[in-house]
Amino acid sequence: ILNVEQSPQSLHVQEGDSTNFTCSFPSSNFYALHWYRWETAKSPEALFVMTLNGDEKKKGRISATLNTKEGYSYLYIKGSQPEDSATYLCAPVVSNYGQNFVFGPGTRLSVLP
Amino acid sequence: DVKVTQSSRYLVKRTGEKVFLECVQDMDHENMFWYRQDPGLGLRLIYFSYDVKMKEKGDIPEGYSVSREKKERFSLILESASTNQTSMYLCASSFMGRRQETQYFGPGTRLLVL
């Protein structure tokens, strides 16, 4: 089974702080990487899908970068707000897993007002 | 908007009971998936289906079966529930095609087996 790591496991920040977390995955047979945000009592929501080395995606205050050669992606949140509190999941797609995602364990972010 | 619904948000069952978890999607997606999520672990794939009446085992299929009689509906069955199947179960769907197709998730069913 593909080993996908996310760090840190959990994070508490103050409102207004910027933060970032990491998703690490084996770089061989890479095809794409998905980021999801999962708020309590809601469905996981797709944030980004990234495919190319050096990709950078942005959605409001959230952005992500991708390094396929070394096997990592960073997710950045600028000026965190309480509504950003959620678990952030990454899921690489590798060619020998068909269309199946392999999810990391997630980073749980709490933004304190 | 894609909508994926699951039949129950919370479910309490007894050991040995047969449990059905239902998932319905309204976007004509070919692919459907069942995952479970446990603390400290990522979403783990139980079963998936690429088409009606087709099913494939995921990473942790033991103790589960599935049924896909209609394109929009994918059921997860626990033939004889056990306490180690207490978990959050999530259904997802996506279009067939490119490997980067986004999966769309339901809200989850939290199952407690006593």
Coordinates of C-alpha atoms in Angstrom, one line a residue:
Chain A
I1 CA 0.0 0.0 0.0
L2 CA 1.3 3.5 -0.9
N3 CA 2.7 5.4 2.1
V4 CA 1.3 8.9 2.3
E5 CA 2.3 11.1 5.2
Q6 CA 0.9 14.5 6.3
S7 CA 2.5 16.8 8.9
P8 CA 1.8 18.1 11.3
Q9 CA -1.0 15.8 12.6
S10 CA -2.8 18.7 14.2
L11 CA -2.2 22.4 14.4
H12 CA -3.7 25.3 16.5
V13 CA -3.2 28.8 15.3
Q14 CA -4.6 32.2 16.2
E15 CA -7.0 34.0 13.8
G16 CA -4.9 36.0 11.4
D17 CA -1.9 33.7 11.5
S18 CA -0.6 32.2 8.3
T19 CA 0.1 28.5 8.3
N20 CA 1.3 25.7 6.1
F21 CA 1.4 21.9 6.1
T22 CA 2.9 19.1 4.1
C23 CA 1.9 16.0 2.2
S24 CA 4.7 13.5 1.4
F25 CA 4.3 10.6 -1.0
P26 CA 6.5 8.3 -3.1
S27 CA 7.5 10.2 -6.3
S28 CA 7.5 7.2 -8.6
N29 CA 4.5 6.5 -10.9
F30 CA 3.0 9.9 -9.8
Y31 CA -0.1 11.0 -11.8
A32 CA -1.9 13.6 -9.8
L33 CA -2.5 15.0 -6.3
H34 CA -5.8 16.1 -4.7
W35 CA -6.3 18.3 -1.7
Y36 CA -9.6 18.1 0.3
R37 CA -11.0 20.1 3.2
W38 CA -13.2 18.2 5.6
E39 CA -15.2 20.3 8.1
T40 CA -16.9 18.6 11.0
A41 CA -20.3 17.2 10.1
K42 CA -19.9 18.0 6.4
S43 CA -18.7 16.2 3.3
P44 CA -15.0 16.4 2.3
E45 CA -14.8 19.2 -0.2
A46 CA -12.3 19.2 -3.1
L47 CA -9.8 22.1 -3.0
F48 CA -7.3 21.4 -5.7
V49 CA -6.1 18.8 -8.2
M50 CA -2.5 19.2 -9.2
T51 CA -0.6 17.2 -11.9
L52 CA 2.6 19.0 -13.0
N53 CA 5.8 19.4 -11.1
G54 CA 6.0 23.1 -10.0
D55 CA 2.2 23.4 -10.2
E56 CA 0.8 26.2 -8.0
K57 CA -2.9 26.5 -7.3
K58 CA -4.8 29.2 -5.5
K59 CA -8.3 29.6 -4.1
G60 CA -8.9 32.7 -2.1
R61 CA -6.5 32.6 0.9
I62 CA -5.5 29.0 0.3
S63 CA -2.7 27.9 -2.1
A64 CA -0.8 24.8 -2.8
T65 CA 2.4 23.8 -4.5
L66 CA 3.6 20.5 -5.9
N67 CA 7.1 18.9 -6.2
T68 CA 6.7 15.6 -8.0
K69 CA 10.4 14.9 -8.2
E70 CA 10.9 14.8 -4.4
G71 CA 7.3 13.8 -3.6
Y72 CA 5.7 16.5 -1.6
S73 CA 3.1 19.2 -1.7
Y74 CA 2.6 22.2 0.6
L75 CA -0.8 23.7 1.5
Y76 CA -0.7 27.4 2.7
I77 CA -3.4 29.3 4.4
K78 CA -2.8 33.1 4.6
G79 CA -4.5 35.0 7.4
S80 CA -6.3 32.0 8.9
Q81 CA -9.9 32.5 9.9
P82 CA -12.1 30.3 12.3
E83 CA -14.0 29.0 9.3
D84 CA -10.7 27.5 8.0
S85 CA -10.9 25.0 10.9
A86 CA -11.1 21.6 9.3
T87 CA -9.1 18.5 8.5
Y88 CA -7.1 18.9 5.3
L89 CA -6.5 15.7 3.4
C90 CA -4.2 15.0 0.5
A91 CA -4.6 12.1 -1.9
P92 CA -2.0 11.2 -4.5
V93 CA -3.0 9.2 -7.5
V94 CA -0.3 6.9 -8.8
S95 CA -0.5 5.0 -12.1
N96 CA -0.4 1.5 -10.7
Y97 CA -3.4 2.2 -8.5
G98 CA -5.8 2.8 -11.4
Q99 CA -8.1 5.7 -10.5
N100 CA -7.9 5.0 -6.9
F101 CA -6.8 7.7 -4.4
V102 CA -4.6 6.9 -1.4
F103 CA -5.4 9.4 1.3
G104 CA -3.0 10.7 3.9
P105 CA -4.1 10.7 7.6
G106 CA -4.9 14.5 7.4
T107 CA -3.8 17.6 9.2
R108 CA -6.4 18.9 11.7
L109 CA -6.4 22.7 11.8
S110 CA -8.0 24.7 14.6
V111 CA -8.1 28.4 14.2
L112 CA -8.8 30.2 17.5
P113 CA -10.6 33.5 17.4
Chain B
D1 CA -23.8 20.8 -8.0
V2 CA -22.9 17.2 -7.5
K3 CA -24.9 15.7 -4.7
V4 CA -23.9 12.5 -3.0
T5 CA -26.3 11.3 -0.2
Q6 CA -26.0 8.6 2.3
S7 CA -29.0 6.9 3.9
S8 CA -28.1 7.6 7.5
R9 CA -25.8 10.0 9.4
Y10 CA -25.7 7.9 12.6
L11 CA -26.4 4.2 13.0
V12 CA -26.3 1.9 16.1
K13 CA -26.3 -1.8 15.5
R14 CA -25.6 -5.0 17.5
T15 CA -22.9 -7.5 16.9
G16 CA -24.0 -10.1 14.3
E17 CA -26.6 -7.9 12.7
K18 CA -26.7 -7.4 8.9
V19 CA -26.2 -3.7 8.1
F20 CA -26.9 -1.9 4.8
L21 CA -25.4 1.5 4.1
E22 CA -26.8 3.2 1.0
C23 CA -25.3 5.8 -1.2
V24 CA -27.0 7.7 -4.0
Q25 CA -25.4 10.2 -6.5
D26 CA -27.2 12.4 -8.9
M27 CA -24.5 13.3 -11.4
D28 CA -24.5 10.2 -13.6
H29 CA -21.0 9.2 -12.4
E30 CA -19.7 5.9 -13.5
N31 CA -17.4 5.4 -10.5
M32 CA -18.5 4.9 -6.9
F33 CA -16.4 4.2 -3.8
W34 CA -16.8 3.2 -0.2
Y35 CA -14.3 4.3 2.4
R36 CA -14.0 4.1 6.1
Q37 CA -12.2 6.6 8.3
D38 CA -10.7 5.9 11.7
P39 CA -8.8 8.2 14.0
G40 CA -5.2 8.6 12.9
L41 CA -5.7 6.9 9.7
G42 CA -6.5 8.2 6.2
L43 CA -9.6 7.3 4.4
R44 CA -9.2 3.6 3.5
L45 CA -10.9 2.1 0.4
I46 CA -13.2 -0.8 1.0
Y47 CA -14.8 -1.4 -2.4
F48 CA -15.3 0.5 -5.6
S49 CA -17.4 0.1 -8.7
Y50 CA -16.8 1.3 -12.3
D51 CA -20.1 0.3 -13.6
V52 CA -23.4 -1.3 -12.8
K53 CA -23.0 -4.8 -11.4
M54 CA -19.3 -4.4 -11.4
K55 CA -17.3 -4.3 -8.2
E56 CA -13.6 -4.4 -7.2
K57 CA -12.0 -4.9 -3.8
G58 CA -10.2 -2.0 -2.3
D59 CA -7.5 -2.2 0.4
I60 CA -9.7 -3.5 3.3
P61 CA -12.7 -5.5 1.8
E62 CA -12.8 -8.2 4.5
G63 CA -16.1 -8.4 6.3
Y64 CA -17.9 -6.2 3.7
S65 CA -19.7 -6.7 0.4
V66 CA -21.3 -4.3 -2.0
S67 CA -24.1 -4.1 -4.5
R68 CA -24.5 -1.8 -7.5
E69 CA -27.8 -2.7 -9.3
K70 CA -28.4 0.9 -10.6
K71 CA -25.8 3.4 -11.8
E72 CA -26.8 6.0 -9.2
R73 CA -26.8 3.7 -6.2
F74 CA -24.0 1.8 -4.4
S75 CA -24.7 -0.2 -1.2
L76 CA -22.2 -1.3 1.4
I77 CA -23.2 -4.5 3.3
L78 CA -21.9 -5.7 6.6
E79 CA -23.0 -9.3 6.5
S80 CA -22.5 -9.8 10.3
A81 CA -21.4 -6.6 12.0
S82 CA -18.6 -6.7 14.5
T83 CA -17.3 -4.2 16.9
N84 CA -14.2 -3.5 14.9
Q85 CA -16.4 -2.2 12.1
T86 CA -17.4 0.7 14.3
S87 CA -16.2 3.6 12.1
M88 CA -17.2 6.5 9.9
Y89 CA -18.2 5.4 6.4
L90 CA -18.0 7.7 3.4
C91 CA -19.3 7.2 -0.1
A92 CA -17.8 9.0 -3.1
S93 CA -18.4 9.1 -6.8
S94 CA -16.6 10.4 -9.9
F95 CA -16.6 10.4 -13.6
M96 CA -14.7 7.6 -15.4
G97 CA -11.8 8.8 -17.5
R98 CA -8.8 10.7 -16.4
R99 CA -7.1 9.6 -13.3
Q100 CA -7.2 13.2 -11.8
E101 CA -11.0 13.2 -11.8
T102 CA -12.2 14.6 -8.5
Q103 CA -14.2 12.4 -6.2
Y104 CA -17.3 13.9 -4.6
F105 CA -18.2 12.7 -1.2
G106 CA -21.3 12.2 0.9
P107 CA -21.6 13.4 4.4
G108 CA -20.7 10.1 6.0
T109 CA -22.4 7.6 8.2
R110 CA -21.1 7.1 11.7
L111 CA -21.7 3.5 12.6
L112 CA -21.5 2.1 16.1
V113 CA -21.5 -1.6 16.6
L114 CA -22.3 -2.7 20.1

